[in-house]
């Protein structure tokens, strides 16, 4: 019995294009005279027969080349079917090049790949091809192959254009093809829906026009040219809430932000007008509490501000994140918001995540999407275990220009959206002049995200009616584009004309609609108070911030701590930890019996366990954080025989809080932003980010500058994020020494965060416990810790169990064994972090040290002036205060501490510096040179 060619592995799967046409010609010859055919082909025909229609479609679909298709010299019906299938595939793959997606219509369309003439086909040829060969998901009105080709051209080359050939998962690709080609998301709006859509566009345009006239020359970064973004967002919000979303988080830059605030978030017009008027606006917040607007004491410009609102039914919350001028940096922050909103953290183990409850909408600029690296970093997070959120919807607000730079000078790709292709994210390009197409796009994007839990990109292609801001004249730099724009009707006008032609609305109704909107805007403006002629220029933070941290008891019962330690060393029966590691960890059980001390990683694990026992969830991420960069942590154990993971902190008795530790991708900016966002949205959680080496954290500098250090002052956005930055000079070179302590100290102001450089494991234990205790208090603030490398296993930095159980964090530590003879002390050396241990180690070889005392400044900011002053009062014979550091003079703590030490130094006491000279590079690159310089610093500090 002859086999069917549809069986997987049939020979025809290796034939396509001209070769397939040749095989079909030979097959027709075989039907006429089998003996005239090559014996090998004859045998194949006898066994497999001709390719079936399904095989032809599959084979040609597999060929996605850009070569022009050529029919055989003597085309047959079979070869014409293959040509028709290839044409259909080309329409799917290249239809976007010919699509009507540019409102200005100033780009040449490329139709060559989808023209019948390229395939040697006529209308009559296509009429003979069955529909299912070309478009199996076609609507019922498609009756033949010609109808099918015309239908595909209609679908793929109008106001919507689709790119998904780069998506490799067949299930996703087939789902997209079926939804697109069946018109599943194309529906006829009712008359009421069309009128509501026109009203929305009128509100969008009317708001911008009112501001333009009323506040002449003020920046607003208007949405005009992308007006349909608002109904698109409306549809996303409404459709997702109907499908069970509880939180929708939006992140965007300036363009259109005020319109999103007013129409999507619901910020009252009068509040926005008050900000333009420089008038008080806090009293204009709606009293019913549906709008959440927070304020810092310094404030920010109106187009950076965020807000949130509750959907009127109370079922959901829509948030617009605060964002500075750094455009795309908000993307990972919003992703962090979203993950936090999706997780339940009340039980031990990993949090329970439900992606259905929350999702992110990230609105990008067309120049920024390919231009800012954080976009690709954030896209990379989307599929990772510790960061995925079940898919974000990316909306490119495409003006086709960045400030004055046109697209051909701002990217090397054809489309602004092409960055997403490497992550196999589907892309839809939509003409911003077609509001109904925008609604269709919103529906498709959300349903794809819901079905496959993956990102989706909407490239909303419009224009920018004015310059970069309303004070800018674009004709100076972009005359050709702006000549076209000046004559181009608005989206509202185009849609109003469409509805007029359809007989849905009259000119009178359009005029009344616009007048009603104008009257509403005027009424809101009349509520605005007069300009504040005497504003508060002091802008002091609230007392809860300036009063410092409350006294918090971070001690823990010794027996409870010992019990926790025992639990952490109880592994499942049959679990085969790496033998060498197992011996190291099991030794931790002996410290409570007085054998050995608790090192840094051991103290950290005990702190985490105690915090979890108190009911505080923990999330720790960073490059290599599961093991620890320096092989010190080992929070995740691996069975050496099966690879199975075991996390002891997931199995604490009476645990009632989740614990997450995961290795991050090789990025700092996106991950720091993500963890900050997570912490802001989950304020009860101790969120820690660890740099592989502290030096690398400078890649996240914008996150420190714009968000972590200043977010509360600008926006009232509280954070208790912890940053662990390995810091210390061991001769490893410029990129493995300094976490740039000086930068964090320079950013210190108004008690905005704590900067610590701990020298013992006990200090680290207690500062973590203190941070966890303040998370939901008004005094909460971020914590920056310079963590050690060589001190991780140094016995001078290790502590006894009693020090953990009974101790507290101290901002200043006095060197044991020094400073006891008050009348003989002439020098007090102040230092911070690792060099304090270097000094202590060197003291064992020194005699006659009664003249010297050493203070370790463990908390650098806020600077503990009072604590240091109270110590200085003991020493009447003091001659000098010497700041000792291993960093160059222009780095480290000296530039911060000098003025403060001079302020508190007793009369006649000199304030001196001991350390490396000013350098441009943080450290020497040669270990031998490092050792000599380090020895010099220590010797000078300890020599009279």
PDB file of N, CA, C and O in Angstrom, residues 195-210 223 227 230-231 234 259 262-264 269 492 513-514 516-518 520-521:
ATOM      1  N   UNK A 195     -19.360  57.175  19.046  1.00  0.00           N
ATOM      2  CA  UNK A 195     -19.525  58.520  19.598  1.00  0.00           C
ATOM      3  C   UNK A 195     -18.662  58.708  20.846  1.00  0.00           C
ATOM      4  O   UNK A 195     -18.083  59.777  21.046  1.00  0.00           O
ATOM      5  N   UNK A 196     -18.573  57.678  21.673  1.00  0.00           N
ATOM      6  CA  UNK A 196     -17.712  57.757  22.862  1.00  0.00           C
ATOM      7  C   UNK A 196     -16.249  57.894  22.478  1.00  0.00           C
ATOM      8  O   UNK A 196     -15.481  58.608  23.130  1.00  0.00           O
ATOM      9  N   UNK A 197     -15.877  57.203  21.397  1.00  0.00           N
ATOM     10  CA  UNK A 197     -14.499  57.295  20.930  1.00  0.00           C
ATOM     11  C   UNK A 197     -14.203  58.701  20.413  1.00  0.00           C
ATOM     12  O   UNK A 197     -13.144  59.274  20.696  1.00  0.00           O
ATOM     13  N   UNK A 198     -15.140  59.268  19.674  1.00  0.00           N
ATOM     14  CA  UNK A 198     -14.966  60.641  19.201  1.00  0.00           C
ATOM     15  C   UNK A 198     -14.890  61.611  20.377  1.00  0.00           C
ATOM     16  O   UNK A 198     -14.058  62.534  20.379  1.00  0.00           O
ATOM     17  N   UNK A 199     -15.728  61.380  21.392  1.00  0.00           N
ATOM     18  CA  UNK A 199     -15.692  62.255  22.568  1.00  0.00           C
ATOM     19  C   UNK A 199     -14.334  62.167  23.256  1.00  0.00           C
ATOM     20  O   UNK A 199     -13.775  63.179  23.692  1.00  0.00           O
ATOM     21  N   UNK A 200     -13.787  60.957  23.347  1.00  0.00           N
ATOM     22  CA  UNK A 200     -12.499  60.794  24.004  1.00  0.00           C
ATOM     23  C   UNK A 200     -11.417  61.533  23.241  1.00  0.00           C
ATOM     24  O   UNK A 200     -10.576  62.228  23.837  1.00  0.00           O
ATOM     25  N   UNK A 201     -11.402  61.406  21.935  1.00  0.00           N
ATOM     26  CA  UNK A 201     -10.417  62.127  21.125  1.00  0.00           C
ATOM     27  C   UNK A 201     -10.604  63.639  21.258  1.00  0.00           C
ATOM     28  O   UNK A 201      -9.623  64.389  21.261  1.00  0.00           O
ATOM     29  N   UNK A 202     -11.847  64.061  21.397  1.00  0.00           N
ATOM     30  CA  UNK A 202     -12.126  65.487  21.574  1.00  0.00           C
ATOM     31  C   UNK A 202     -11.619  65.976  22.923  1.00  0.00           C
ATOM     32  O   UNK A 202     -11.110  67.100  23.041  1.00  0.00           O
ATOM     33  N   UNK A 203     -11.746  65.131  23.959  1.00  0.00           N
ATOM     34  CA  UNK A 203     -11.217  65.489  25.275  1.00  0.00           C
ATOM     35  C   UNK A 203      -9.700  65.603  25.248  1.00  0.00           C
ATOM     36  O   UNK A 203      -9.109  66.519  25.831  1.00  0.00           O
ATOM     37  N   UNK A 204      -9.083  64.656  24.562  1.00  0.00           N
ATOM     38  CA  UNK A 204      -7.625  64.654  24.460  1.00  0.00           C
ATOM     39  C   UNK A 204      -7.138  65.919  23.761  1.00  0.00           C
ATOM     40  O   UNK A 204      -6.236  66.617  24.251  1.00  0.00           O
ATOM     41  N   UNK A 205      -7.729  66.212  22.635  1.00  0.00           N
ATOM     42  CA  UNK A 205      -7.318  67.381  21.859  1.00  0.00           C
ATOM     43  C   UNK A 205      -7.696  68.673  22.573  1.00  0.00           C
ATOM     44  O   UNK A 205      -6.911  69.627  22.626  1.00  0.00           O
ATOM     45  N   UNK A 206      -8.894  68.699  23.137  1.00  0.00           N
ATOM     46  CA  UNK A 206      -9.364  69.909  23.809  1.00  0.00           C
ATOM     47  C   UNK A 206      -8.487  70.281  24.994  1.00  0.00           C
ATOM     48  O   UNK A 206      -8.196  71.467  25.236  1.00  0.00           O
ATOM     49  N   UNK A 207      -8.061  69.284  25.745  1.00  0.00           N
ATOM     50  CA  UNK A 207      -7.177  69.513  26.888  1.00  0.00           C
ATOM     51  C   UNK A 207      -5.871  70.158  26.429  1.00  0.00           C
ATOM     52  O   UNK A 207      -5.406  71.135  27.028  1.00  0.00           O
ATOM     53  N   UNK A 208      -5.282  69.621  25.371  1.00  0.00           N
ATOM     54  CA  UNK A 208      -4.011  70.169  24.876  1.00  0.00           C
ATOM     55  C   UNK A 208      -4.198  71.588  24.350  1.00  0.00           C
ATOM     56  O   UNK A 208      -3.372  72.472  24.605  1.00  0.00           O
ATOM     57  N   UNK A 209      -5.274  71.821  23.601  1.00  0.00           N
ATOM     58  CA  UNK A 209      -5.510  73.159  23.052  1.00  0.00           C
ATOM     59  C   UNK A 209      -5.725  74.181  24.161  1.00  0.00           C
ATOM     60  O   UNK A 209      -5.254  75.326  24.078  1.00  0.00           O
ATOM     61  N   UNK A 210      -6.444  73.789  25.208  1.00  0.00           N
ATOM     62  CA  UNK A 210      -6.726  74.705  26.314  1.00  0.00           C
ATOM     63  C   UNK A 210      -5.425  75.112  27.007  1.00  0.00           C
ATOM     64  O   UNK A 210      -5.201  76.292  27.303  1.00  0.00           O
ATOM     65  N   UNK A 223       0.690  65.486  23.678  1.00  0.00           N
ATOM     66  CA  UNK A 223       0.443  64.190  23.051  1.00  0.00           C
ATOM     67  C   UNK A 223       0.062  64.336  21.586  1.00  0.00           C
ATOM     68  O   UNK A 223       0.007  63.336  20.854  1.00  0.00           O
ATOM     69  N   UNK A 227      -2.631  61.191  19.663  1.00  0.00           N
ATOM     70  CA  UNK A 227      -3.837  61.319  20.490  1.00  0.00           C
ATOM     71  C   UNK A 227      -4.504  59.975  20.770  1.00  0.00           C
ATOM     72  O   UNK A 227      -5.100  59.766  21.839  1.00  0.00           O
ATOM     73  N   UNK A 230      -4.536  57.491  24.073  1.00  0.00           N
ATOM     74  CA  UNK A 230      -5.460  57.496  25.213  1.00  0.00           C
ATOM     75  C   UNK A 230      -6.575  56.467  25.044  1.00  0.00           C
ATOM     76  O   UNK A 230      -6.793  55.638  25.949  1.00  0.00           O
ATOM     77  N   UNK A 231      -7.304  56.445  23.926  1.00  0.00           N
ATOM     78  CA  UNK A 231      -8.294  55.362  23.792  1.00  0.00           C
ATOM     79  C   UNK A 231      -7.666  53.973  23.768  1.00  0.00           C
ATOM     80  O   UNK A 231      -8.288  53.001  24.210  1.00  0.00           O
ATOM     81  N   UNK A 234      -7.204  53.256  27.353  1.00  0.00           N
ATOM     82  CA  UNK A 234      -8.546  53.014  27.910  1.00  0.00           C
ATOM     83  C   UNK A 234      -8.978  51.579  27.671  1.00  0.00           C
ATOM     84  O   UNK A 234      -9.495  50.905  28.569  1.00  0.00           O
ATOM     85  N   UNK A 259      -1.696  64.214  29.593  1.00  0.00           N
ATOM     86  CA  UNK A 259      -2.953  63.691  29.087  1.00  0.00           C
ATOM     87  C   UNK A 259      -3.268  62.330  29.695  1.00  0.00           C
ATOM     88  O   UNK A 259      -4.417  62.014  30.002  1.00  0.00           O
ATOM     89  N   UNK A 262      -4.439  62.955  33.272  1.00  0.00           N
ATOM     90  CA  UNK A 262      -5.797  63.498  33.392  1.00  0.00           C
ATOM     91  C   UNK A 262      -6.861  62.515  32.936  1.00  0.00           C
ATOM     92  O   UNK A 262      -7.905  62.375  33.581  1.00  0.00           O
ATOM     93  N   UNK A 263      -6.630  61.783  31.841  1.00  0.00           N
ATOM     94  CA  UNK A 263      -7.700  60.981  31.258  1.00  0.00           C
ATOM     95  C   UNK A 263      -7.643  59.499  31.590  1.00  0.00           C
ATOM     96  O   UNK A 263      -8.688  58.843  31.645  1.00  0.00           O
ATOM     97  N   UNK A 264      -6.458  58.951  31.797  1.00  0.00           N
ATOM     98  CA  UNK A 264      -6.364  57.528  32.146  1.00  0.00           C
ATOM     99  C   UNK A 264      -6.317  57.355  33.668  1.00  0.00           C
ATOM    100  O   UNK A 264      -7.001  56.499  34.228  1.00  0.00           O
ATOM    101  N   UNK A 269      -8.377  68.082  36.312  1.00  0.00           N
ATOM    102  CA  UNK A 269      -7.836  69.157  35.488  1.00  0.00           C
ATOM    103  C   UNK A 269      -7.318  70.306  36.354  1.00  0.00           C
ATOM    104  O   UNK A 269      -6.256  70.880  36.098  1.00  0.00           O
ATOM    105  N   UNK A 492      -8.658  63.567  15.766  1.00  0.00           N
ATOM    106  CA  UNK A 492     -10.067  63.881  16.074  1.00  0.00           C
ATOM    107  C   UNK A 492     -10.801  64.336  14.830  1.00  0.00           C
ATOM    108  O   UNK A 492     -11.927  63.889  14.549  1.00  0.00           O
ATOM    109  N   UNK A 513     -20.218  68.928  21.284  1.00  0.00           N
ATOM    110  CA  UNK A 513     -19.294  68.087  22.034  1.00  0.00           C
ATOM    111  C   UNK A 513     -18.048  68.884  22.404  1.00  0.00           C
ATOM    112  O   UNK A 513     -17.571  68.844  23.558  1.00  0.00           O
ATOM    113  N   UNK A 514     -17.502  69.625  21.451  1.00  0.00           N
ATOM    114  CA  UNK A 514     -16.299  70.404  21.710  1.00  0.00           C
ATOM    115  C   UNK A 514     -16.564  71.544  22.687  1.00  0.00           C
ATOM    116  O   UNK A 514     -15.736  71.839  23.553  1.00  0.00           O
ATOM    117  N   UNK A 516     -18.878  71.606  25.087  1.00  0.00           N
ATOM    118  CA  UNK A 516     -19.053  71.046  26.427  1.00  0.00           C
ATOM    119  C   UNK A 516     -17.696  70.764  27.082  1.00  0.00           C
ATOM    120  O   UNK A 516     -17.507  71.000  28.278  1.00  0.00           O
ATOM    121  N   UNK A 517     -16.774  70.261  26.286  1.00  0.00           N
ATOM    122  CA  UNK A 517     -15.434  69.977  26.811  1.00  0.00           C
ATOM    123  C   UNK A 517     -14.731  71.277  27.182  1.00  0.00           C
ATOM    124  O   UNK A 517     -14.102  71.383  28.243  1.00  0.00           O
ATOM    125  N   UNK A 518     -14.851  72.283  26.324  1.00  0.00           N
ATOM    126  CA  UNK A 518     -14.233  73.579  26.599  1.00  0.00           C
ATOM    127  C   UNK A 518     -14.810  74.186  27.879  1.00  0.00           C
ATOM    128  O   UNK A 518     -14.068  74.714  28.719  1.00  0.00           O
ATOM    129  N   UNK A 520     -16.074  72.592  30.419  1.00  0.00           N
ATOM    130  CA  UNK A 520     -15.583  71.806  31.563  1.00  0.00           C
ATOM    131  C   UNK A 520     -14.169  72.227  31.935  1.00  0.00           C
ATOM    132  O   UNK A 520     -13.834  72.369  33.133  1.00  0.00           O
ATOM    133  N   UNK A 521     -13.352  72.467  30.937  1.00  0.00           N
ATOM    134  CA  UNK A 521     -11.970  72.895  31.183  1.00  0.00           C
ATOM    135  C   UNK A 521     -11.942  74.291  31.805  1.00  0.00           C
ATOM    136  O   UNK A 521     -11.174  74.558  32.739  1.00  0.00           O
TER     137      UNK A 521
END
